[in-house]
PDB file of C-alpha atoms in Angstrom:
ATOM      1  CA  UNK A   1      -0.078   0.029   0.003  1.00  0.00           C
ATOM      2  CA  UNK A   2       1.486   3.331  -1.052  1.00  0.00           C
ATOM      3  CA  UNK A   3       1.992   5.745   1.808  1.00  0.00           C
ATOM      4  CA  UNK A   4       1.252   9.372   1.342  1.00  0.00           C
ATOM      5  CA  UNK A   5       3.442  12.277   2.344  1.00  0.00           C
ATOM      6  CA  UNK A   6       1.773  14.626   4.853  1.00  0.00           C
ATOM      7  CA  UNK A   7       1.431  18.019   2.885  1.00  0.00           C
ATOM      8  CA  UNK A   8       1.962  19.902   6.165  1.00  0.00           C
ATOM      9  CA  UNK A   9       5.228  17.907   6.712  1.00  0.00           C
ATOM     10  CA  UNK A  10       6.420  18.758   3.289  1.00  0.00           C
ATOM     11  CA  UNK A  11       5.686  22.239   3.645  1.00  0.00           C
ATOM     12  CA  UNK A  12       7.785  22.717   6.964  1.00  0.00           C
ATOM     13  CA  UNK A  13      10.682  20.309   6.033  1.00  0.00           C
ATOM     14  CA  UNK A  14      14.004  21.333   7.615  1.00  0.00           C
ATOM     15  CA  UNK A  15      15.424  22.357   4.076  1.00  0.00           C
ATOM     16  CA  UNK A  16      12.564  24.684   3.623  1.00  0.00           C
ATOM     17  CA  UNK A  17      12.654  26.292   7.066  1.00  0.00           C
ATOM     18  CA  UNK A  18      16.432  26.807   6.463  1.00  0.00           C
ATOM     19  CA  UNK A  19      15.786  28.544   3.088  1.00  0.00           C
ATOM     20  CA  UNK A  20      12.988  30.836   4.667  1.00  0.00           C
ATOM     21  CA  UNK A  21      15.329  31.694   7.612  1.00  0.00           C
ATOM     22  CA  UNK A  22      18.122  32.680   5.267  1.00  0.00           C
ATOM     23  CA  UNK A  23      15.795  34.718   3.259  1.00  0.00           C
ATOM     24  CA  UNK A  24      14.293  36.520   6.281  1.00  0.00           C
ATOM     25  CA  UNK A  25      17.816  37.063   7.511  1.00  0.00           C
ATOM     26  CA  UNK A  26      18.804  38.712   4.213  1.00  0.00           C
ATOM     27  CA  UNK A  27      15.715  40.900   3.966  1.00  0.00           C
ATOM     28  CA  UNK A  28      16.276  42.086   7.609  1.00  0.00           C
ATOM     29  CA  UNK A  29      19.855  42.988   6.822  1.00  0.00           C
ATOM     30  CA  UNK A  30      18.961  44.699   3.537  1.00  0.00           C
ATOM     31  CA  UNK A  31      16.120  46.643   5.270  1.00  0.00           C
ATOM     32  CA  UNK A  32      18.198  47.775   8.444  1.00  0.00           C
ATOM     33  CA  UNK A  33      19.395  51.048   6.891  1.00  0.00           C
ATOM     34  CA  UNK A  34      15.787  51.840   5.925  1.00  0.00           C
ATOM     35  CA  UNK A  35      14.723  51.114   9.561  1.00  0.00           C
ATOM     36  CA  UNK A  36      17.465  53.360  10.962  1.00  0.00           C
ATOM     37  CA  UNK A  37      16.544  56.126   8.617  1.00  0.00           C
ATOM     38  CA  UNK A  38      12.865  55.777   9.509  1.00  0.00           C
ATOM     39  CA  UNK A  39      13.189  55.803  13.290  1.00  0.00           C
ATOM     40  CA  UNK A  40      15.897  58.400  13.313  1.00  0.00           C
ATOM     41  CA  UNK A  41      13.736  60.740  11.414  1.00  0.00           C
ATOM     42  CA  UNK A  42      11.028  60.677  14.199  1.00  0.00           C
ATOM     43  CA  UNK A  43      13.552  61.222  17.063  1.00  0.00           C
ATOM     44  CA  UNK A  44      14.678  64.449  18.727  1.00  0.00           C
ATOM     45  CA  UNK A  45      18.269  65.568  18.536  1.00  0.00           C
ATOM     46  CA  UNK A  46      18.911  64.713  22.021  1.00  0.00           C
ATOM     47  CA  UNK A  47      17.702  61.203  21.733  1.00  0.00           C
ATOM     48  CA  UNK A  48      19.805  60.863  18.619  1.00  0.00           C
ATOM     49  CA  UNK A  49      22.922  62.016  20.602  1.00  0.00           C
ATOM     50  CA  UNK A  50      22.372  60.044  23.735  1.00  0.00           C
ATOM     51  CA  UNK A  51      20.211  57.151  22.552  1.00  0.00           C
ATOM     52  CA  UNK A  52      20.860  53.894  20.608  1.00  0.00           C
ATOM     53  CA  UNK A  53      21.007  53.779  16.751  1.00  0.00           C
ATOM     54  CA  UNK A  54      18.234  51.132  16.689  1.00  0.00           C
ATOM     55  CA  UNK A  55      16.107  52.294  19.568  1.00  0.00           C
ATOM     56  CA  UNK A  56      12.481  53.410  18.803  1.00  0.00           C
ATOM     57  CA  UNK A  57      11.680  57.083  19.036  1.00  0.00           C
ATOM     58  CA  UNK A  58      10.838  58.209  22.582  1.00  0.00           C
ATOM     59  CA  UNK A  59       9.306  60.771  22.536  1.00  0.00           C
ATOM     60  CA  UNK A  60       7.805  60.347  19.034  1.00  0.00           C
ATOM     61  CA  UNK A  61       8.097  63.681  17.033  1.00  0.00           C
ATOM     62  CA  UNK A  62       7.440  64.678  13.444  1.00  0.00           C
ATOM     63  CA  UNK A  63       9.499  67.835  13.705  1.00  0.00           C
ATOM     64  CA  UNK A  64      12.119  66.423  11.538  1.00  0.00           C
ATOM     65  CA  UNK A  65       9.669  65.848   8.827  1.00  0.00           C
ATOM     66  CA  UNK A  66       8.030  69.196   9.097  1.00  0.00           C
ATOM     67  CA  UNK A  67      11.617  70.874   8.957  1.00  0.00           C
ATOM     68  CA  UNK A  68      12.633  68.677   6.009  1.00  0.00           C
ATOM     69  CA  UNK A  69       9.512  69.500   3.947  1.00  0.00           C
ATOM     70  CA  UNK A  70       9.810  73.133   4.921  1.00  0.00           C
ATOM     71  CA  UNK A  71       6.165  73.964   5.268  1.00  0.00           C
ATOM     72  CA  UNK A  72       6.799  77.093   7.461  1.00  0.00           C
ATOM     73  CA  UNK A  73       9.389  78.329   5.024  1.00  0.00           C
ATOM     74  CA  UNK A  74       9.004  81.240   2.761  1.00  0.00           C
ATOM     75  CA  UNK A  75      11.300  83.002   0.189  1.00  0.00           C
ATOM     76  CA  UNK A  76      14.056  81.993  -2.097  1.00  0.00           C
ATOM     77  CA  UNK A  77      16.465  80.933   0.747  1.00  0.00           C
ATOM     78  CA  UNK A  78      13.840  78.286   2.153  1.00  0.00           C
ATOM     79  CA  UNK A  79      15.823  75.240   3.214  1.00  0.00           C
ATOM     80  CA  UNK A  80      12.598  72.995   2.956  1.00  0.00           C
ATOM     81  CA  UNK A  81      12.010  70.483   0.081  1.00  0.00           C
ATOM     82  CA  UNK A  82       8.434  71.248  -0.740  1.00  0.00           C
ATOM     83  CA  UNK A  83       9.318  73.774  -3.476  1.00  0.00           C
ATOM     84  CA  UNK A  84      11.978  71.478  -5.133  1.00  0.00           C
ATOM     85  CA  UNK A  85       9.822  68.447  -4.765  1.00  0.00           C
ATOM     86  CA  UNK A  86       7.188  69.915  -7.139  1.00  0.00           C
ATOM     87  CA  UNK A  87      10.021  71.069  -9.315  1.00  0.00           C
ATOM     88  CA  UNK A  88      10.927  67.335  -9.842  1.00  0.00           C
ATOM     89  CA  UNK A  89       7.335  66.279 -10.299  1.00  0.00           C
ATOM     90  CA  UNK A  90       6.923  69.204 -12.963  1.00  0.00           C
ATOM     91  CA  UNK A  91       9.758  67.755 -15.180  1.00  0.00           C
ATOM     92  CA  UNK A  92       9.808  64.153 -14.315  1.00  0.00           C
ATOM     93  CA  UNK A  93       6.290  63.275 -15.332  1.00  0.00           C
ATOM     94  CA  UNK A  94       6.446  64.859 -18.832  1.00  0.00           C
ATOM     95  CA  UNK A  95       9.931  63.521 -19.556  1.00  0.00           C
ATOM     96  CA  UNK A  96       8.807  60.009 -18.562  1.00  0.00           C
ATOM     97  CA  UNK A  97       5.595  60.079 -20.612  1.00  0.00           C
ATOM     98  CA  UNK A  98       7.406  61.746 -23.772  1.00  0.00           C
ATOM     99  CA  UNK A  99      10.366  59.355 -23.717  1.00  0.00           C
ATOM    100  CA  UNK A 100       8.179  56.217 -23.283  1.00  0.00           C
ATOM    101  CA  UNK A 101       5.713  57.239 -25.932  1.00  0.00           C
ATOM    102  CA  UNK A 102       8.436  58.072 -28.487  1.00  0.00           C
ATOM    103  CA  UNK A 103      10.282  54.934 -27.558  1.00  0.00           C
ATOM    104  CA  UNK A 104       7.152  52.877 -28.079  1.00  0.00           C
ATOM    105  CA  UNK A 105       6.555  54.490 -31.441  1.00  0.00           C
ATOM    106  CA  UNK A 106      10.075  53.994 -32.438  1.00  0.00           C
ATOM    107  CA  UNK A 107      10.043  50.244 -31.531  1.00  0.00           C
ATOM    108  CA  UNK A 108       6.788  49.848 -33.427  1.00  0.00           C
ATOM    109  CA  UNK A 109       8.251  51.267 -36.606  1.00  0.00           C
ATOM    110  CA  UNK A 110      11.531  49.523 -36.310  1.00  0.00           C
ATOM    111  CA  UNK A 111       9.814  46.148 -36.138  1.00  0.00           C
ATOM    112  CA  UNK A 112       6.533  46.268 -37.977  1.00  0.00           C
ATOM    113  CA  UNK A 113       7.179  49.283 -40.503  1.00  0.00           C
ATOM    114  CA  UNK A 114      10.672  48.716 -41.488  1.00  0.00           C
ATOM    115  CA  UNK A 115      12.214  51.058 -43.960  1.00  0.00           C
ATOM    116  CA  UNK A 116      15.596  51.311 -45.847  1.00  0.00           C
ATOM    117  CA  UNK A 117      18.265  52.134 -43.308  1.00  0.00           C
ATOM    118  CA  UNK A 118      16.111  51.034 -40.324  1.00  0.00           C
ATOM    119  CA  UNK A 119      18.738  48.793 -38.858  1.00  0.00           C
ATOM    120  CA  UNK A 120      21.384  51.517 -39.061  1.00  0.00           C
ATOM    121  CA  UNK A 121      18.988  53.880 -37.439  1.00  0.00           C
ATOM    122  CA  UNK A 122      18.404  51.385 -34.569  1.00  0.00           C
ATOM    123  CA  UNK A 123      22.215  50.713 -34.267  1.00  0.00           C
ATOM    124  CA  UNK A 124      22.828  54.473 -33.900  1.00  0.00           C
ATOM    125  CA  UNK A 125      20.086  54.568 -31.125  1.00  0.00           C
ATOM    126  CA  UNK A 126      21.800  51.541 -29.541  1.00  0.00           C
ATOM    127  CA  UNK A 127      25.112  53.312 -29.469  1.00  0.00           C
ATOM    128  CA  UNK A 128      23.408  56.212 -27.532  1.00  0.00           C
ATOM    129  CA  UNK A 129      22.761  53.791 -24.612  1.00  0.00           C
ATOM    130  CA  UNK A 130      26.593  53.375 -24.169  1.00  0.00           C
ATOM    131  CA  UNK A 131      27.492  57.000 -24.298  1.00  0.00           C
ATOM    132  CA  UNK A 132      28.252  58.253 -20.809  1.00  0.00           C
ATOM    133  CA  UNK A 133      25.773  61.086 -19.934  1.00  0.00           C
ATOM    134  CA  UNK A 134      28.687  63.271 -19.001  1.00  0.00           C
ATOM    135  CA  UNK A 135      29.500  63.727 -22.561  1.00  0.00           C
ATOM    136  CA  UNK A 136      26.163  65.304 -23.143  1.00  0.00           C
ATOM    137  CA  UNK A 137      26.560  68.209 -20.767  1.00  0.00           C
ATOM    138  CA  UNK A 138      28.427  70.647 -23.091  1.00  0.00           C
ATOM    139  CA  UNK A 139      26.260  69.979 -26.271  1.00  0.00           C
ATOM    140  CA  UNK A 140      23.042  70.109 -24.122  1.00  0.00           C
ATOM    141  CA  UNK A 141      24.109  73.261 -22.379  1.00  0.00           C
ATOM    142  CA  UNK A 142      24.919  74.921 -25.709  1.00  0.00           C
ATOM    143  CA  UNK A 143      21.597  73.673 -27.147  1.00  0.00           C
ATOM    144  CA  UNK A 144      19.487  74.950 -24.283  1.00  0.00           C
ATOM    145  CA  UNK A 145      21.067  78.211 -24.299  1.00  0.00           C
ATOM    146  CA  UNK A 146      20.533  78.645 -28.039  1.00  0.00           C
ATOM    147  CA  UNK A 147      16.804  77.800 -27.804  1.00  0.00           C
ATOM    148  CA  UNK A 148      16.186  79.839 -24.633  1.00  0.00           C
ATOM    149  CA  UNK A 149      15.490  76.983 -22.172  1.00  0.00           C
ATOM    150  CA  UNK A 150      18.609  77.277 -19.898  1.00  0.00           C
ATOM    151  CA  UNK A 151      17.828  77.225 -16.227  1.00  0.00           C
ATOM    152  CA  UNK A 152      14.254  76.045 -16.852  1.00  0.00           C
ATOM    153  CA  UNK A 153      11.981  73.149 -16.050  1.00  0.00           C
ATOM    154  CA  UNK A 154      11.208  72.854 -19.653  1.00  0.00           C
ATOM    155  CA  UNK A 155      14.991  72.537 -20.389  1.00  0.00           C
ATOM    156  CA  UNK A 156      15.246  69.545 -17.921  1.00  0.00           C
ATOM    157  CA  UNK A 157      12.182  68.028 -19.719  1.00  0.00           C
ATOM    158  CA  UNK A 158      13.912  68.270 -23.027  1.00  0.00           C
ATOM    159  CA  UNK A 159      17.323  66.978 -21.849  1.00  0.00           C
ATOM    160  CA  UNK A 160      15.792  63.867 -19.945  1.00  0.00           C
ATOM    161  CA  UNK A 161      13.323  63.125 -22.972  1.00  0.00           C
ATOM    162  CA  UNK A 162      16.067  63.118 -25.517  1.00  0.00           C
ATOM    163  CA  UNK A 163      18.427  61.081 -23.318  1.00  0.00           C
ATOM    164  CA  UNK A 164      15.811  58.480 -22.479  1.00  0.00           C
ATOM    165  CA  UNK A 165      14.615  57.817 -25.945  1.00  0.00           C
ATOM    166  CA  UNK A 166      17.525  55.330 -26.684  1.00  0.00           C
ATOM    167  CA  UNK A 167      16.663  53.135 -23.730  1.00  0.00           C
ATOM    168  CA  UNK A 168      12.915  53.107 -24.235  1.00  0.00           C
ATOM    169  CA  UNK A 169      13.302  52.437 -28.057  1.00  0.00           C
ATOM    170  CA  UNK A 170      15.666  49.444 -26.998  1.00  0.00           C
ATOM    171  CA  UNK A 171      13.079  48.122 -24.576  1.00  0.00           C
ATOM    172  CA  UNK A 172      10.044  48.451 -26.948  1.00  0.00           C
ATOM    173  CA  UNK A 173      11.796  47.187 -30.058  1.00  0.00           C
ATOM    174  CA  UNK A 174      12.992  44.000 -28.397  1.00  0.00           C
ATOM    175  CA  UNK A 175       9.373  43.481 -27.055  1.00  0.00           C
ATOM    176  CA  UNK A 176       7.662  44.111 -30.322  1.00  0.00           C
ATOM    177  CA  UNK A 177       9.730  41.479 -32.059  1.00  0.00           C
ATOM    178  CA  UNK A 178       7.605  38.840 -30.396  1.00  0.00           C
ATOM    179  CA  UNK A 179       4.328  40.444 -31.538  1.00  0.00           C
ATOM    180  CA  UNK A 180       3.092  38.328 -34.608  1.00  0.00           C
ATOM    181  CA  UNK A 181       3.406  40.220 -37.878  1.00  0.00           C
ATOM    182  CA  UNK A 182       0.271  38.637 -38.979  1.00  0.00           C
ATOM    183  CA  UNK A 183      -1.664  40.922 -36.622  1.00  0.00           C
ATOM    184  CA  UNK A 184      -0.343  43.954 -38.358  1.00  0.00           C
ATOM    185  CA  UNK A 185      -0.868  42.447 -41.756  1.00  0.00           C
ATOM    186  CA  UNK A 186      -4.450  41.588 -41.015  1.00  0.00           C
ATOM    187  CA  UNK A 187      -5.157  45.006 -39.827  1.00  0.00           C
ATOM    188  CA  UNK A 188      -3.761  46.387 -42.958  1.00  0.00           C
ATOM    189  CA  UNK A 189      -6.022  44.339 -44.996  1.00  0.00           C
ATOM    190  CA  UNK A 190      -8.977  45.440 -42.984  1.00  0.00           C
ATOM    191  CA  UNK A 191      -8.027  48.989 -43.846  1.00  0.00           C
ATOM    192  CA  UNK A 192      -6.427  50.049 -40.581  1.00  0.00           C
ATOM    193  CA  UNK A 193      -3.714  52.812 -40.948  1.00  0.00           C
ATOM    194  CA  UNK A 194      -0.394  53.336 -39.149  1.00  0.00           C
ATOM    195  CA  UNK A 195      -1.708  54.947 -36.092  1.00  0.00           C
ATOM    196  CA  UNK A 196      -4.956  52.908 -35.868  1.00  0.00           C
ATOM    197  CA  UNK A 197      -2.700  49.741 -35.707  1.00  0.00           C
ATOM    198  CA  UNK A 198      -0.416  51.295 -33.119  1.00  0.00           C
ATOM    199  CA  UNK A 199      -3.199  52.599 -30.852  1.00  0.00           C
ATOM    200  CA  UNK A 200      -5.750  49.687 -31.303  1.00  0.00           C
ATOM    201  CA  UNK A 201      -3.387  46.647 -31.480  1.00  0.00           C
ATOM    202  CA  UNK A 202       0.095  47.352 -30.380  1.00  0.00           C
ATOM    203  CA  UNK A 203      -0.453  49.489 -27.281  1.00  0.00           C
ATOM    204  CA  UNK A 204      -2.960  47.192 -25.754  1.00  0.00           C
ATOM    205  CA  UNK A 205      -0.329  44.353 -25.924  1.00  0.00           C
ATOM    206  CA  UNK A 206       2.423  46.651 -24.590  1.00  0.00           C
ATOM    207  CA  UNK A 207       1.430  46.963 -20.934  1.00  0.00           C
ATOM    208  CA  UNK A 208       4.431  45.082 -19.431  1.00  0.00           C
ATOM    209  CA  UNK A 209       7.037  46.675 -21.489  1.00  0.00           C
ATOM    210  CA  UNK A 210       5.570  50.170 -20.970  1.00  0.00           C
ATOM    211  CA  UNK A 211       5.620  49.498 -17.289  1.00  0.00           C
ATOM    212  CA  UNK A 212       9.215  48.709 -17.552  1.00  0.00           C
ATOM    213  CA  UNK A 213       9.916  51.805 -19.443  1.00  0.00           C
ATOM    214  CA  UNK A 214       7.907  53.885 -17.000  1.00  0.00           C
ATOM    215  CA  UNK A 215       9.638  52.545 -13.972  1.00  0.00           C
ATOM    216  CA  UNK A 216      13.070  52.869 -15.475  1.00  0.00           C
ATOM    217  CA  UNK A 217      12.690  56.293 -16.731  1.00  0.00           C
ATOM    218  CA  UNK A 218      10.986  57.590 -13.530  1.00  0.00           C
ATOM    219  CA  UNK A 219      13.772  56.076 -11.421  1.00  0.00           C
ATOM    220  CA  UNK A 220      16.592  57.580 -13.506  1.00  0.00           C
ATOM    221  CA  UNK A 221      15.026  60.876 -13.916  1.00  0.00           C
ATOM    222  CA  UNK A 222      13.726  61.381 -10.453  1.00  0.00           C
ATOM    223  CA  UNK A 223      17.191  60.392  -8.935  1.00  0.00           C
ATOM    224  CA  UNK A 224      19.228  62.305 -11.376  1.00  0.00           C
ATOM    225  CA  UNK A 225      21.662  64.927  -9.733  1.00  0.00           C
ATOM    226  CA  UNK A 226      24.111  65.862 -12.559  1.00  0.00           C
ATOM    227  CA  UNK A 227      21.692  67.225 -15.044  1.00  0.00           C
ATOM    228  CA  UNK A 228      19.750  69.167 -12.299  1.00  0.00           C
ATOM    229  CA  UNK A 229      22.771  70.776 -10.911  1.00  0.00           C
ATOM    230  CA  UNK A 230      24.275  71.602 -14.203  1.00  0.00           C
ATOM    231  CA  UNK A 231      21.322  72.844 -16.249  1.00  0.00           C
ATOM    232  CA  UNK A 232      19.399  74.540 -13.255  1.00  0.00           C
ATOM    233  CA  UNK A 233      20.254  76.979 -10.440  1.00  0.00           C
ATOM    234  CA  UNK A 234      18.499  78.481  -7.458  1.00  0.00           C
ATOM    235  CA  UNK A 235      14.769  77.903  -7.197  1.00  0.00           C
ATOM    236  CA  UNK A 236      14.714  75.758 -10.329  1.00  0.00           C
ATOM    237  CA  UNK A 237      16.752  72.901  -8.850  1.00  0.00           C
ATOM    238  CA  UNK A 238      15.254  69.359  -8.491  1.00  0.00           C
ATOM    239  CA  UNK A 239      14.820  67.706  -5.244  1.00  0.00           C
ATOM    240  CA  UNK A 240      18.018  65.658  -5.380  1.00  0.00           C
ATOM    241  CA  UNK A 241      20.058  68.901  -5.480  1.00  0.00           C
ATOM    242  CA  UNK A 242      18.013  70.409  -2.704  1.00  0.00           C
ATOM    243  CA  UNK A 243      18.618  67.321  -0.704  1.00  0.00           C
ATOM    244  CA  UNK A 244      22.450  67.723  -1.147  1.00  0.00           C
ATOM    245  CA  UNK A 245      22.229  71.313  -0.206  1.00  0.00           C
ATOM    246  CA  UNK A 246      20.127  70.621   2.845  1.00  0.00           C
ATOM    247  CA  UNK A 247      22.228  67.869   4.278  1.00  0.00           C
ATOM    248  CA  UNK A 248      25.495  69.690   3.662  1.00  0.00           C
ATOM    249  CA  UNK A 249      24.450  73.189   5.152  1.00  0.00           C
ATOM    250  CA  UNK A 250      23.303  74.228   8.457  1.00  0.00           C
ATOM    251  CA  UNK A 251      22.501  77.779   9.719  1.00  0.00           C
ATOM    252  CA  UNK A 252      23.045  76.655  13.449  1.00  0.00           C
ATOM    253  CA  UNK A 253      26.334  74.499  12.905  1.00  0.00           C
ATOM    254  CA  UNK A 254      24.500  71.569  14.357  1.00  0.00           C
ATOM    255  CA  UNK A 255      24.053  68.412  12.347  1.00  0.00           C
ATOM    256  CA  UNK A 256      20.209  67.620  12.261  1.00  0.00           C
ATOM    257  CA  UNK A 257      20.179  64.071  11.463  1.00  0.00           C
ATOM    258  CA  UNK A 258      16.552  63.670  12.070  1.00  0.00           C
ATOM    259  CA  UNK A 259      15.914  66.315   9.357  1.00  0.00           C
ATOM    260  CA  UNK A 260      18.401  64.800   6.961  1.00  0.00           C
ATOM    261  CA  UNK A 261      16.780  61.223   7.302  1.00  0.00           C
ATOM    262  CA  UNK A 262      13.346  62.698   6.845  1.00  0.00           C
ATOM    263  CA  UNK A 263      14.494  64.609   3.762  1.00  0.00           C
ATOM    264  CA  UNK A 264      16.117  61.456   2.334  1.00  0.00           C
ATOM    265  CA  UNK A 265      12.874  59.576   3.043  1.00  0.00           C
ATOM    266  CA  UNK A 266      10.753  62.165   1.286  1.00  0.00           C
ATOM    267  CA  UNK A 267      13.222  62.063  -1.746  1.00  0.00           C
ATOM    268  CA  UNK A 268      13.054  58.382  -2.172  1.00  0.00           C
ATOM    269  CA  UNK A 269       9.221  58.128  -1.476  1.00  0.00           C
ATOM    270  CA  UNK A 270       8.013  58.703  -4.998  1.00  0.00           C
ATOM    271  CA  UNK A 271      10.116  55.952  -6.498  1.00  0.00           C
ATOM    272  CA  UNK A 272       9.195  53.465  -3.783  1.00  0.00           C
ATOM    273  CA  UNK A 273       5.533  54.096  -4.605  1.00  0.00           C
ATOM    274  CA  UNK A 274       6.060  53.560  -8.325  1.00  0.00           C
ATOM    275  CA  UNK A 275       7.769  50.155  -7.627  1.00  0.00           C
ATOM    276  CA  UNK A 276       4.832  49.105  -5.265  1.00  0.00           C
ATOM    277  CA  UNK A 277       2.205  50.121  -7.943  1.00  0.00           C
ATOM    278  CA  UNK A 278       3.975  48.915 -11.100  1.00  0.00           C
ATOM    279  CA  UNK A 279       6.581  46.530  -9.949  1.00  0.00           C
ATOM    280  CA  UNK A 280       4.752  43.294 -10.631  1.00  0.00           C
ATOM    281  CA  UNK A 281       5.080  44.108 -14.412  1.00  0.00           C
ATOM    282  CA  UNK A 282       8.739  44.952 -14.294  1.00  0.00           C
ATOM    283  CA  UNK A 283      10.256  41.333 -14.350  1.00  0.00           C
ATOM    284  CA  UNK A 284       7.386  40.242 -16.785  1.00  0.00           C
ATOM    285  CA  UNK A 285       8.191  43.006 -19.114  1.00  0.00           C
ATOM    286  CA  UNK A 286      12.003  42.385 -19.037  1.00  0.00           C
ATOM    287  CA  UNK A 287      11.711  38.702 -19.703  1.00  0.00           C
ATOM    288  CA  UNK A 288       9.025  39.028 -22.330  1.00  0.00           C
ATOM    289  CA  UNK A 289      11.505  39.867 -25.094  1.00  0.00           C
ATOM    290  CA  UNK A 290      14.303  37.512 -23.975  1.00  0.00           C
ATOM    291  CA  UNK A 291      13.056  34.449 -25.800  1.00  0.00           C
ATOM    292  CA  UNK A 292      11.251  34.413 -29.114  1.00  0.00           C
ATOM    293  CA  UNK A 293       8.389  31.985 -29.822  1.00  0.00           C
TER     294      UNK A 293
END
């Protein structure tokens, strides 16, 4: 008579328990800096100086977050992040949408509407992904000055959109290779045009790779420091530059670690939210174009 293995015993076998224990320890080790930042942001300066790094806030205070956000600040010299947070929102969202939209359109053209020299065109775009962005600083600065967009949010939108198109085109082109050509041919026979096919057929199939492009671009653009500090100044700075200025300056000469940690959390929060909302599409979109068939 065949014996059956108890499902509960299989589920909690020593090997499986060891794997979970290792994973939990690795996750705890990885999340420890985040924990330290979070609890420190809610402590007073006295507790930070005299207490333990891992201890919970006692008393619990949100003053560090209020000072980091700068709700009570007015004027150009305000040290809070609220003004610069909205600067980053103002150029990040348009740049992400423009670069992702143009990249999707380029990928569609390069796979389903090939033209003479399309492979050369794609090769040149591919080269753009390997060029260090430091090499774009002088040409971009000259261009922004010539067209009147220097030191402006619109200038940052243009810079990040142009620089991101090479990456989003690469993502979308590799994804659209796996979309059957018969779908496009059938739509042409039915009388659908270039944009109708793109809007009605290609885009509905593109959710995973569009999410990859959106997450990639949002993370790169929001966290960018170099373009922000080179192409803007003063009140036009993005939040990353403002965070650097806040952490490295103090009007009292006292290092306010609670404010610094809260400011870092505020800066990182939008990318964290984006990954939570759209992260499940990320791996699916990255692997969709890895194997054909």
